[in-house]
Tab-separated table of C-alpha atoms and ligand atoms in Angstrom:
chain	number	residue	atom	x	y	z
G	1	UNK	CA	-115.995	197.215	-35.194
G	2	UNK	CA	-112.423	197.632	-34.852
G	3	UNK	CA	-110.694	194.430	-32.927
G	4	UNK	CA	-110.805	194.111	-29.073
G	5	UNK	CA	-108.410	195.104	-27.237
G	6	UNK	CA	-109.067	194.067	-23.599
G	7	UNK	CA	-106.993	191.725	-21.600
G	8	UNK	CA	-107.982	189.834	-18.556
G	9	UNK	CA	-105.383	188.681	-16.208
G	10	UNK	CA	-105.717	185.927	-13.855
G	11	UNK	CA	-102.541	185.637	-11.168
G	12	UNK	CA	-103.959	182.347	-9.621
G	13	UNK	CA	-101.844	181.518	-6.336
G	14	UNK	CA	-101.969	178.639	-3.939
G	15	UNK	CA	-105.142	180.381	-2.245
G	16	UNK	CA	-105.618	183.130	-3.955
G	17	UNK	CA	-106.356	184.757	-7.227
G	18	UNK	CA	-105.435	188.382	-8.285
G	19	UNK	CA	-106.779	189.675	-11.279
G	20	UNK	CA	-106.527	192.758	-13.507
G	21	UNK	CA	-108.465	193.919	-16.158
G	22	UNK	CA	-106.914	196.108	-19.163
G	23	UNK	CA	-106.787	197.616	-22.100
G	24	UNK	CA	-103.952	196.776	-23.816
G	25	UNK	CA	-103.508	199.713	-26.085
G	26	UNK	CA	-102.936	202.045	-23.467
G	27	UNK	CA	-102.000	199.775	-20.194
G	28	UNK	CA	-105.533	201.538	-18.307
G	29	UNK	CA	-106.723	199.444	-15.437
G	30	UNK	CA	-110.408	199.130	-15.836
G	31	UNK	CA	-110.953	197.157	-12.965
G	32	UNK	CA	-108.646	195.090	-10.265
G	33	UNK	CA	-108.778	192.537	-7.212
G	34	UNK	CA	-108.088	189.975	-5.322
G	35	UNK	CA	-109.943	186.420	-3.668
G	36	UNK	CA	-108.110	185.611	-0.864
G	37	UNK	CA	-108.076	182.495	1.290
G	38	UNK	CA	-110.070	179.975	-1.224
G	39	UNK	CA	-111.521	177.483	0.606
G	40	UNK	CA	-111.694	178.584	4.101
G	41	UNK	CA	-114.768	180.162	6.017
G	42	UNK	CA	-113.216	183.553	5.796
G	43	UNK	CA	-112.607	183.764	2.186
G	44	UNK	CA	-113.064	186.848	1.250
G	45	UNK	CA	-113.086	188.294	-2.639
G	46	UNK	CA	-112.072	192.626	-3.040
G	47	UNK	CA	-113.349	193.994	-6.272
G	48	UNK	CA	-112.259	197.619	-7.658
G	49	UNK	CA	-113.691	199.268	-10.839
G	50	UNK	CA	-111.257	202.256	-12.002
G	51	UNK	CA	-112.252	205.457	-10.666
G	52	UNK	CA	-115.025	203.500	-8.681
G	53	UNK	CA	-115.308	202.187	-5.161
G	54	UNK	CA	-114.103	199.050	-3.779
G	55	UNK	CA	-116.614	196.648	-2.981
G	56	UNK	CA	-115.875	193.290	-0.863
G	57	UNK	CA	-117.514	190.274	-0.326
G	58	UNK	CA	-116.736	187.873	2.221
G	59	UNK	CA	-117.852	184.136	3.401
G	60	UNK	CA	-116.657	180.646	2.238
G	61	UNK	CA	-115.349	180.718	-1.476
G	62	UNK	CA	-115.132	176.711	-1.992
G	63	UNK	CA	-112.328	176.564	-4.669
G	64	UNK	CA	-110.353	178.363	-7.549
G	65	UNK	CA	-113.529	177.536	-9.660
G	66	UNK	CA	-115.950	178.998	-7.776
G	67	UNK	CA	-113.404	181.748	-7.414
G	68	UNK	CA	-113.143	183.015	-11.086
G	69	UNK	CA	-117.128	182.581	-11.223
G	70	UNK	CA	-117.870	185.114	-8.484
G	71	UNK	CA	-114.790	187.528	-10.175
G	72	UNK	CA	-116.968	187.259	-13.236
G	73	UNK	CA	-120.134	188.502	-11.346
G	74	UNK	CA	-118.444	191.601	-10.198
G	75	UNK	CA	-116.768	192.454	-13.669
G	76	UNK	CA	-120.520	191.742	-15.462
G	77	UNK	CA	-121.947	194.130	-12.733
G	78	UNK	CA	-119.547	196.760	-13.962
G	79	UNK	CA	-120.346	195.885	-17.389
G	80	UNK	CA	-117.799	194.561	-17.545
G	81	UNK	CA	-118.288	191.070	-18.248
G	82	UNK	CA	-116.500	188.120	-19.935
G	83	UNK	CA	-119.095	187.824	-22.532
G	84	UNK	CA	-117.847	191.371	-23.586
G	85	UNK	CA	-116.854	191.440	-27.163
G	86	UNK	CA	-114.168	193.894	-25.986
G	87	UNK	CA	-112.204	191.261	-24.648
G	88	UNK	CA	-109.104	190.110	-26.766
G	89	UNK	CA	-107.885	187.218	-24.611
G	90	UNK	CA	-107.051	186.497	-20.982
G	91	UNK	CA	-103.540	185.540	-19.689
G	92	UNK	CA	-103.007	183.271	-17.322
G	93	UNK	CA	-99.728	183.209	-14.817
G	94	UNK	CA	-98.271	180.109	-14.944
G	95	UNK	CA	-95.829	179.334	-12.517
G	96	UNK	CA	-93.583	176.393	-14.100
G	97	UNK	CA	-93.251	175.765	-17.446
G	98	UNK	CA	-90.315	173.575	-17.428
G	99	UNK	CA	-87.582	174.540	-20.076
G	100	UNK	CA	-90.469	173.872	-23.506
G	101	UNK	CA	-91.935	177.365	-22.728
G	102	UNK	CA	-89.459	180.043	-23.332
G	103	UNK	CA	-92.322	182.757	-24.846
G	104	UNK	CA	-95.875	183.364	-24.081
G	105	UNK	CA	-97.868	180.482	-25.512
G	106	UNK	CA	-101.535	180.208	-26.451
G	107	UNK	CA	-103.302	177.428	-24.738
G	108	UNK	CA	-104.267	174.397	-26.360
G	109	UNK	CA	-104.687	170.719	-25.201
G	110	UNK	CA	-101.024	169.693	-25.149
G	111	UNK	CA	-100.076	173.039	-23.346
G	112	UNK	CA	-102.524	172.089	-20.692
G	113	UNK	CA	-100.683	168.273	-20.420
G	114	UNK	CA	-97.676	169.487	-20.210
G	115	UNK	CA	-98.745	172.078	-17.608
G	116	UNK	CA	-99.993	168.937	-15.829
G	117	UNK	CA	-97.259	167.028	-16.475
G	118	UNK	CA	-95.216	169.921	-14.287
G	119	UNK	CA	-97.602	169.823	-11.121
G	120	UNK	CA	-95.185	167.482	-8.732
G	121	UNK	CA	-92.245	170.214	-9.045
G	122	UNK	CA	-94.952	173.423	-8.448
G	123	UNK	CA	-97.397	171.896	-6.378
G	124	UNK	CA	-98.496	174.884	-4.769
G	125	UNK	CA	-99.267	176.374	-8.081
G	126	UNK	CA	-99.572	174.934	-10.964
G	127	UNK	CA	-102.687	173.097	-9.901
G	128	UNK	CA	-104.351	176.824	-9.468
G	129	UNK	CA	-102.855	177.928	-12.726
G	130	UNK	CA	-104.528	174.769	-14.399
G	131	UNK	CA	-108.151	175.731	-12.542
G	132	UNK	CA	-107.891	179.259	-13.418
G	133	UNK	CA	-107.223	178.023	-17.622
G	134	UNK	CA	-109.831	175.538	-17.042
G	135	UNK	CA	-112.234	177.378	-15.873
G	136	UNK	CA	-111.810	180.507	-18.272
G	137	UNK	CA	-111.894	178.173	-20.912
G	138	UNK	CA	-115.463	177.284	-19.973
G	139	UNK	CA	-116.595	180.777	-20.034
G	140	UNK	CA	-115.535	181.897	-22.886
G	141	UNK	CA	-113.965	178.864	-24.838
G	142	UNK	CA	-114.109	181.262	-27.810
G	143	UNK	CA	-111.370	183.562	-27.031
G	144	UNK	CA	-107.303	182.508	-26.987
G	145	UNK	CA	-106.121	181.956	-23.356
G	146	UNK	CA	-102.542	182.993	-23.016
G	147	UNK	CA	-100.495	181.237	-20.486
G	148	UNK	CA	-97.197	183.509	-19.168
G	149	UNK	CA	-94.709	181.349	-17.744
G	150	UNK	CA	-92.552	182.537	-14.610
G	151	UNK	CA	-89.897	179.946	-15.609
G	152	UNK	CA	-89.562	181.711	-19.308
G	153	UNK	CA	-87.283	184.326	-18.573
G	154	UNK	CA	-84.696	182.458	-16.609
G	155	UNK	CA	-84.208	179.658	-19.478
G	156	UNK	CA	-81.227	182.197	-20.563
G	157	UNK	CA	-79.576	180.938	-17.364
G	158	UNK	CA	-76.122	179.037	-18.620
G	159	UNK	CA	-75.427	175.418	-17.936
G	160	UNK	CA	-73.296	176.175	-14.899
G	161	UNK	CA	-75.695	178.050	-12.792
G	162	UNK	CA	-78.817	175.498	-14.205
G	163	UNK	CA	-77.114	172.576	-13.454
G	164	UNK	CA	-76.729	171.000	-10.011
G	165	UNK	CA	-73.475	169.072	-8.865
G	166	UNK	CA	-75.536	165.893	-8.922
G	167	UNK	CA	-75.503	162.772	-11.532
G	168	UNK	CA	-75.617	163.777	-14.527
G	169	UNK	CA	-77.503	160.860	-15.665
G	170	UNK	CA	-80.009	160.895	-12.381
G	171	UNK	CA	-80.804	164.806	-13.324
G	172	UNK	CA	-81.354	164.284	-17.096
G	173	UNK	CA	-83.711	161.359	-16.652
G	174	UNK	CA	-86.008	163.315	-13.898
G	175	UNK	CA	-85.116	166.540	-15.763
G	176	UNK	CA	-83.740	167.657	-12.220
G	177	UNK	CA	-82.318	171.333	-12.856
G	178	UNK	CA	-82.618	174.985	-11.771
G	179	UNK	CA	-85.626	176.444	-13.840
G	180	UNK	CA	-86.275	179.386	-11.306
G	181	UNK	CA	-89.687	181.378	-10.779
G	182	UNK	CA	-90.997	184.625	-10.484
G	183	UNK	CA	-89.237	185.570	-14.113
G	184	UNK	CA	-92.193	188.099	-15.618
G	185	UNK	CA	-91.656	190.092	-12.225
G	186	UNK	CA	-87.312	189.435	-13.111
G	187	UNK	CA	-87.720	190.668	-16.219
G	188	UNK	CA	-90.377	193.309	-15.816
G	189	UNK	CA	-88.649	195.062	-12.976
G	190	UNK	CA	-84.764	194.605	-14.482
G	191	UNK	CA	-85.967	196.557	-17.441
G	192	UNK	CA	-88.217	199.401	-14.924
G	193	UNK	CA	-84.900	199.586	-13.666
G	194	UNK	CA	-83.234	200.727	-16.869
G	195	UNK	CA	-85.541	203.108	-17.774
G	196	UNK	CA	-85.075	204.593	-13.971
G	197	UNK	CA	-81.246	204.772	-14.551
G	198	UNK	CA	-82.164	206.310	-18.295
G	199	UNK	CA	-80.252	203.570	-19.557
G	200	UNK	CA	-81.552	200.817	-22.261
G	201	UNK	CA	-81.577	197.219	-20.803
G	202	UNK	CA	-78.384	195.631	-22.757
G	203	UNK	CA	-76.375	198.550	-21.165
G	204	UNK	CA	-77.050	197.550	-17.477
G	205	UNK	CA	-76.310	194.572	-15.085
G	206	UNK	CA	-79.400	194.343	-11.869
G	207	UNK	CA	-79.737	192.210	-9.095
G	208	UNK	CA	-83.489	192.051	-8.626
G	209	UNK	CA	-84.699	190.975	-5.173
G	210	UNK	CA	-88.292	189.908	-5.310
G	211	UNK	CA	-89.270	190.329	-2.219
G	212	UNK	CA	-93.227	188.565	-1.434
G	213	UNK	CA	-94.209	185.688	0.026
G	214	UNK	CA	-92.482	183.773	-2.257
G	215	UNK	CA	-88.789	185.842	-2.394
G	216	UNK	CA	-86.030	185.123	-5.307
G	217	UNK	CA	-82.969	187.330	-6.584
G	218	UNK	CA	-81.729	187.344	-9.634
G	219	UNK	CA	-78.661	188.478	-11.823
G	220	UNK	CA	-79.637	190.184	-14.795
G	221	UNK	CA	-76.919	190.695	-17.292
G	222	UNK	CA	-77.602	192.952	-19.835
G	223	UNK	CA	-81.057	191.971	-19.602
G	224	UNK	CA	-80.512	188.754	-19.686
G	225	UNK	CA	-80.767	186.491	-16.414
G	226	UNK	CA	-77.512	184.683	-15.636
G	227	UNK	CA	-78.470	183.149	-12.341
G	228	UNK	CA	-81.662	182.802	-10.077
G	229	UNK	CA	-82.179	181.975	-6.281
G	230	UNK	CA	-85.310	179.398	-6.683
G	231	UNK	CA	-84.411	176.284	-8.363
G	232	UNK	CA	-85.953	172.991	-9.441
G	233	UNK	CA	-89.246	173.768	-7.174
G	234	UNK	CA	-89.789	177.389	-5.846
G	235	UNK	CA	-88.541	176.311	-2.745
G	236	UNK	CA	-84.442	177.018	-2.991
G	237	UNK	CA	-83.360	180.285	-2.101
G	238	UNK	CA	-83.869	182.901	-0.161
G	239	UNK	CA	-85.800	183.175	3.071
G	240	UNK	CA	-89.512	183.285	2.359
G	241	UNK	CA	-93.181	184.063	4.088
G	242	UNK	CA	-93.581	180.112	4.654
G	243	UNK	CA	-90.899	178.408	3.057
G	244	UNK	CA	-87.561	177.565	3.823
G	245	UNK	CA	-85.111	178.192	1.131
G	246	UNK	CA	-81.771	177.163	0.991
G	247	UNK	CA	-80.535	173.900	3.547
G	248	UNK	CA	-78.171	170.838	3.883
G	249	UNK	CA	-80.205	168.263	1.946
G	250	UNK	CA	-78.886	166.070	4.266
G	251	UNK	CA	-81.781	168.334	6.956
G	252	UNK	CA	-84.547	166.191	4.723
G	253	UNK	CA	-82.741	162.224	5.438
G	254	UNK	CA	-82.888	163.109	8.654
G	255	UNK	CA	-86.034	163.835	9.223
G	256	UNK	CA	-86.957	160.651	7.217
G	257	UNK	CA	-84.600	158.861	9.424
G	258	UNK	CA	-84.689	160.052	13.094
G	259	UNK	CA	-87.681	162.094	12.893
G	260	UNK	CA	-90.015	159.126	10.928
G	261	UNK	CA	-92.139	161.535	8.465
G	262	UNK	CA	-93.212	160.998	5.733
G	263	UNK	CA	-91.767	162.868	2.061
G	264	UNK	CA	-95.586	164.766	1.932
G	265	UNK	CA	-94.811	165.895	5.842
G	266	UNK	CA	-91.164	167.360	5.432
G	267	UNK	CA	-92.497	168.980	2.222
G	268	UNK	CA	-95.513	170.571	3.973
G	269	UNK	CA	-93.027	171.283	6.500
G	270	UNK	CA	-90.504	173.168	4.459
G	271	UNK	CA	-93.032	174.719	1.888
G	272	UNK	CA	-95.733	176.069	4.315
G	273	UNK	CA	-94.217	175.730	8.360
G	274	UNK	CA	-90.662	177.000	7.666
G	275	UNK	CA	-89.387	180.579	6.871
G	276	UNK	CA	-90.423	183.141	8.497
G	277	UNK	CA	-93.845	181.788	9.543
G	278	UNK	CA	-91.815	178.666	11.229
G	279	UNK	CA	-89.249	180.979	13.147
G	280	UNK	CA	-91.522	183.010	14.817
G	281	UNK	CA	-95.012	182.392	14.138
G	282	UNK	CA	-95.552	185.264	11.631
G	283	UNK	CA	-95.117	185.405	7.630
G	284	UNK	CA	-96.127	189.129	7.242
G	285	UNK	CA	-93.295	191.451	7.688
G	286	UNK	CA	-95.373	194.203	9.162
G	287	UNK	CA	-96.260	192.128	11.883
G	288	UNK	CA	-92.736	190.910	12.458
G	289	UNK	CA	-91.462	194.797	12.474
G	290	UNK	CA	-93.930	195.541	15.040
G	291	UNK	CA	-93.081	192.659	17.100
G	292	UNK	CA	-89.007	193.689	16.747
G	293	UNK	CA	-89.884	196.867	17.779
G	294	UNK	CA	-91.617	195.705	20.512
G	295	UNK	CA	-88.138	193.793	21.456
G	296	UNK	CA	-89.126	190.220	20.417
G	297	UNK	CA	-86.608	187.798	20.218
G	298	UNK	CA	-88.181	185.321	18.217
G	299	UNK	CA	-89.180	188.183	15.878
G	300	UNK	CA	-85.931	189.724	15.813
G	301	UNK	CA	-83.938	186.387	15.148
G	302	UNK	CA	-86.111	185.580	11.975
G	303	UNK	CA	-85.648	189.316	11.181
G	304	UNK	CA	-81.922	188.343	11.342
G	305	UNK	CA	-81.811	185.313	9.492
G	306	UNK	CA	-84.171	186.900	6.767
G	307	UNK	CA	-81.577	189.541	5.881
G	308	UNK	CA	-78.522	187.411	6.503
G	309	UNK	CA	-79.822	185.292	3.526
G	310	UNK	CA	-80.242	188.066	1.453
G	311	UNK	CA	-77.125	189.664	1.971
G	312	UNK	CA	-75.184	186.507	0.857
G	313	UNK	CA	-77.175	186.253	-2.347
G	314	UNK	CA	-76.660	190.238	-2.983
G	315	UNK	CA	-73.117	188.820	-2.523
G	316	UNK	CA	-72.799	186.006	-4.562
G	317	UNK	CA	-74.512	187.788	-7.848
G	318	UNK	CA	-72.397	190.641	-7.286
G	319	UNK	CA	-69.208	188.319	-7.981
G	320	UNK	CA	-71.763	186.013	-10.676
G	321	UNK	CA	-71.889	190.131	-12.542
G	322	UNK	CA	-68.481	191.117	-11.936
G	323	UNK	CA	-70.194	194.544	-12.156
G	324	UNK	CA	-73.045	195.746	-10.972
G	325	UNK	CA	-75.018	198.659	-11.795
G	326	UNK	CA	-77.825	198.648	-9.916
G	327	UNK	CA	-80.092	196.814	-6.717
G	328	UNK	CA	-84.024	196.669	-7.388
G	329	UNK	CA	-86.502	195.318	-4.479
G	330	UNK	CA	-89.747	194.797	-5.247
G	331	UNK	CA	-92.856	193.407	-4.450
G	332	UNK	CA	-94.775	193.402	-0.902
G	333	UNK	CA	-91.552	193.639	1.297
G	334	UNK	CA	-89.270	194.935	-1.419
G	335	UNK	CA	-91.603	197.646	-1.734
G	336	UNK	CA	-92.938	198.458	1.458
G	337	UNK	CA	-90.378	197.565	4.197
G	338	UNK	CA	-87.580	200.012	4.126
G	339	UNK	CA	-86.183	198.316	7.528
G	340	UNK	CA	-85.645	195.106	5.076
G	341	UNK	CA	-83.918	197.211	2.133
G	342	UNK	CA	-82.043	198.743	4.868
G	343	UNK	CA	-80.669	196.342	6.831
G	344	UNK	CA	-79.986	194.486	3.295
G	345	UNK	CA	-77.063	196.696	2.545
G	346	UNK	CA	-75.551	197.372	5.557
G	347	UNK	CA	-72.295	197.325	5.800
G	348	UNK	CA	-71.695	196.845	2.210
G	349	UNK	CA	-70.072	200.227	1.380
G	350	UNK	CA	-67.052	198.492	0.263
G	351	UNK	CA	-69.266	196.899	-3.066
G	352	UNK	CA	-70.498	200.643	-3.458
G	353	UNK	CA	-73.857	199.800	-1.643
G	354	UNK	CA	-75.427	202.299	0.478
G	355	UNK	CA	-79.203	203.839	1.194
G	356	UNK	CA	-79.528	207.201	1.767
G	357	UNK	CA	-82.195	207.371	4.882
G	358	UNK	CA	-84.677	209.856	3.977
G	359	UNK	CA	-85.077	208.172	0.383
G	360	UNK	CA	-85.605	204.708	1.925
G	361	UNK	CA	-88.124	205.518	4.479
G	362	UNK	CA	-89.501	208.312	1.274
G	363	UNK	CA	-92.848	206.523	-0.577
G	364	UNK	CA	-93.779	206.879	-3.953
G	365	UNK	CA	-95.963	205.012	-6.652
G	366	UNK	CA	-93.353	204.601	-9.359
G	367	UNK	CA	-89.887	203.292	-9.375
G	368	UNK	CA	-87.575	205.404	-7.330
G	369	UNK	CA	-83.885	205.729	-6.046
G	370	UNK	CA	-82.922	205.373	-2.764
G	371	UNK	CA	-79.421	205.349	-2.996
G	372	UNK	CA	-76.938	208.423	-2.013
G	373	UNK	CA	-76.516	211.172	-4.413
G	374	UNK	CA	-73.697	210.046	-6.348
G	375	UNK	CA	-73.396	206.213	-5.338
G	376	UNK	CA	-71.507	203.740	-7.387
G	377	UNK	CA	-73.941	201.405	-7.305
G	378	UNK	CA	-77.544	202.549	-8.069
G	379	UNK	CA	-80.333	200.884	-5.262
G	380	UNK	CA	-83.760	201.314	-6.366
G	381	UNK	CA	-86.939	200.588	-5.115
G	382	UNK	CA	-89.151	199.144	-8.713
G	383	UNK	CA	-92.561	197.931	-8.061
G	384	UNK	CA	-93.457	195.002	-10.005
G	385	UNK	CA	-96.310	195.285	-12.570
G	386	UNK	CA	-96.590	190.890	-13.285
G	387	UNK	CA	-100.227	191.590	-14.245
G	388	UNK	CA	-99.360	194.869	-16.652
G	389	UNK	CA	-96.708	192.864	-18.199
G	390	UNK	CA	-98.593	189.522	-18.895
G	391	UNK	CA	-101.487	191.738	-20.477
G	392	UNK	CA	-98.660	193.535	-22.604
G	393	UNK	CA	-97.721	189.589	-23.704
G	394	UNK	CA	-100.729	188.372	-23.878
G	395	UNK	CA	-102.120	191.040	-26.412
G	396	UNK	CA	-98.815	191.141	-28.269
G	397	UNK	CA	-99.055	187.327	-29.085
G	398	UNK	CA	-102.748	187.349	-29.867
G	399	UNK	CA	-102.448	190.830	-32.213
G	400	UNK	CA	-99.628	188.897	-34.017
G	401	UNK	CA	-101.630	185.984	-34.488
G	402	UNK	CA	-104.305	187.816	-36.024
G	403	UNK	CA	-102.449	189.917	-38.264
Y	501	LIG	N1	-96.185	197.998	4.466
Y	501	LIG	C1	-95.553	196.836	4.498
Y	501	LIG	N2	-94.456	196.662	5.260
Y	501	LIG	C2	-93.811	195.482	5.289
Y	501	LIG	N3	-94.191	194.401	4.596
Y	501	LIG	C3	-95.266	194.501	3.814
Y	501	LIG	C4	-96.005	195.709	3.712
Y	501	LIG	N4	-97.029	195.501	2.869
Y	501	LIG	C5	-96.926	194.214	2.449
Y	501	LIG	N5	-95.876	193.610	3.024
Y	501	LIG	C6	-95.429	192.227	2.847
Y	501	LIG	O1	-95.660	191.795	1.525
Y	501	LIG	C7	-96.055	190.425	1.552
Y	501	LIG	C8	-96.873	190.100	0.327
Y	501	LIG	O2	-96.159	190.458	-0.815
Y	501	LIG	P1	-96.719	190.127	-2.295
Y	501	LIG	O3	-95.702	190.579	-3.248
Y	501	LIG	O4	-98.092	190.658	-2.418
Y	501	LIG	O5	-96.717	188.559	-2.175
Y	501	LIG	P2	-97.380	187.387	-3.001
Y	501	LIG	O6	-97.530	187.898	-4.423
Y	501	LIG	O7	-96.370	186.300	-2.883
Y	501	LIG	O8	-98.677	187.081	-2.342
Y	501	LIG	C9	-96.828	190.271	2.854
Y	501	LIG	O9	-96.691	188.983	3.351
Y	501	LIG	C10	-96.149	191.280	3.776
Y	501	LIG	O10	-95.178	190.611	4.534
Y	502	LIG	C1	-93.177	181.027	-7.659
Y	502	LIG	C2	-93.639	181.658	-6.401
Y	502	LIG	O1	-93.046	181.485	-5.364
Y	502	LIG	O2	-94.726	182.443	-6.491
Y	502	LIG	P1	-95.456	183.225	-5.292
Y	502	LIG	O3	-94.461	184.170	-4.739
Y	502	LIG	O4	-96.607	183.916	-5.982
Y	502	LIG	O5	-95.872	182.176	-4.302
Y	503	LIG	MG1	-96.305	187.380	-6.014
């Protein structure tokens, strides 16, 4: 038999896991899906076979564990099972890896401790990532589990954007730096963008706005990242679904201070009740463009404070490039909300940054422009493939090591 060639991807989030399975040799999905909200009554778990229907199943889904087992029911029942000798390895997301992981690394013991070791700066998701390694391991400890970091791309990042203005001695003993997050999606989506401008990477410098529940930006300099919005934790930066981003430190001694709570309660606070969910009560954009629309204030303010945010970062990596050739938004609002892309670049015409109306409210599957015939600066709408690209890792490590 000639060797397997199927990857399994596992995208384990805080309460959710998204999952993809392909074949590596030509990128075909055979099946997809998603568990959403582990561990409440209304978890529900959306399985899609390629060229097949989507099935659901809904009802209490305890934890991450019990997660990946019920994903492996609906793959066997497609025959497509983990036991599969088709299967060449699975890749795991992993959301920090600190600065030791610059590559895709295969999993073994002292992968998993450091992993560990990173869980009180990526609390919301390292633990998952560890569960969803864990727990593939058990099925099939036979096969080499690949863990992607989203910190590996932005270890290019020099000294000066890395570092923060704190003591030098205080940061180097808690390792207390910028690592930055979301970097398969960074680099994925800098290079899409590339290929849309028919350019090779090295040629180009992209600001990438990831735009999800978690949102970052980067500066990609001939395809290299120079500077990143998230920092130490995924929590710097832009304005996100249920985070804060960027604040006066000084916001957190207060609240110790005058407002009494506790380092867990401002961190729930500022991780899960701030950003847009905190403003108004809402962390889906939809919802929040209906409610503007409706002539919410609430809605509209966050709306306001959202893109404010943004603009200064489009801003402040235009001057980190010095030249920029093109803007990319992705993921769930990048893609979807053309209010967000366009309210983004208003008034930027003087930096060469316009959207032509028709393209941005146009829709599309693949990576698309949506500037003005013409424009100096290219914008672009890219959507992000993190699953497609950790597969395209995950098998190129694992064919390597074989060979
Ligand atoms: N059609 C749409 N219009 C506006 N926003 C959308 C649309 N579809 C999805 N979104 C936004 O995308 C977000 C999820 O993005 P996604 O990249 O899937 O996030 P994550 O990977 O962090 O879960 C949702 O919270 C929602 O706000
Ligand atoms: C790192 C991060 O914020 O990831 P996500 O957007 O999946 O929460
Ligand atoms: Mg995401």
């Amino acid at each position: 038999m000639s060797s397997p060639t199927r990857v399994l991807v596992l995208n384990s989030g805080s309460s959710s896991v998204k999952y993809q399975l392909l074949d590596a040799r030509d990128s075909g999905r055979l099946a997809t899906g998603l568990v959403e909200r582990i561990g409440e009554r209304t978890s529900r778990l959306k399985h899609t076979p390629a060229g097949g229907e989507s099935r659901e199943r809904t009802g209490r889904i305890a934890d991450h564990e019990a997660a990946l087992k019920a994903v492996a029911e609906e793959l066997a029942a497609d025959g497509l099972g983990l036991d599969s000798p088709e299967l060449a390895a699975i890749g795991h997301r992993v959301v920090h890896g600190g600065l030791k992981f610059t590559e895709p690394t295969v999993v073994d013991d002292a992968v998993l401790a450091e992993i560990e070791r990173l869980v009180p700066v990526a609390p919301l998701h390292n633990p998952a990532n560890l569960t969803g390694i864990r727990t593939a391991q058990a099925l099939r400890p036979d096969l080499p589990q690949v863990a992607v970091f989203d910190t590996a791309f932005h270890t290019t990042m020099p000294e000066s954007a890395a570092r923060y203005a704190i003591d030098t001695e205080t940061a180097d003993a808690h390792r207390i730096r910028r690592y930055g997050f979301h970097g398969t999606s960074h680099a994925y989506v800098s290079r899409e963008t590339a290929k849309l401008l028919g350019r090779s990477p090295e040629e180009v410098n992209v600001i990438v706005l990831h735009l999800g529940n978690g949102a970052s930006a980067s500066a990609v300099e001939g395809g290299r990242c120079v500077d990143t919005s998230m920092g130490l934790t995924p929590l710097e930066g832009l304005v996100m679904g249920t985070r804060s981003g960027d604040m006066d430190p000084a916001v957190i001694f207060h609240l110790m201070r005058v407002g009494k709570m506790s380092a867990d309660e401002i961190d729930t606070l500022l991780n899960k009740r701030s950003g847009l969910i905190g403003l108004c009560g809402d962390n889906d954009m939809r919802e929040i463009r209906r409610r503007v629309d409706e002539g919410d204030e609430r809605a509209r303010l966050a709306f306001d404070i959202y893109i404010h945010r943004l603009k200064k970062y489009i801003g402040a990596y235009y001057a980190v490039l010095g030249r920029v050739d093109a803007i990319a938004f992705t993921a769930g609002v990048g893609e979807n909300a053309a209010a967000v892309r366009e309210a983004a670049v208003a008034g930027l015409a003087g930096l060469g940054l316009a959207v032509d109306a028709e393209r941005n409210a146009g829709r599309g599957d693949g990576p698309r422009l949506i500037s003005p015939e013409g424009a100096r600066v290219a914008v672009a709408v890219v959507p992000t493939d993190e699953e497609l690209e950790i597969a395209t890792q995950t098998y190129a490590l694992v064919g390597k090591n074989s060979r």
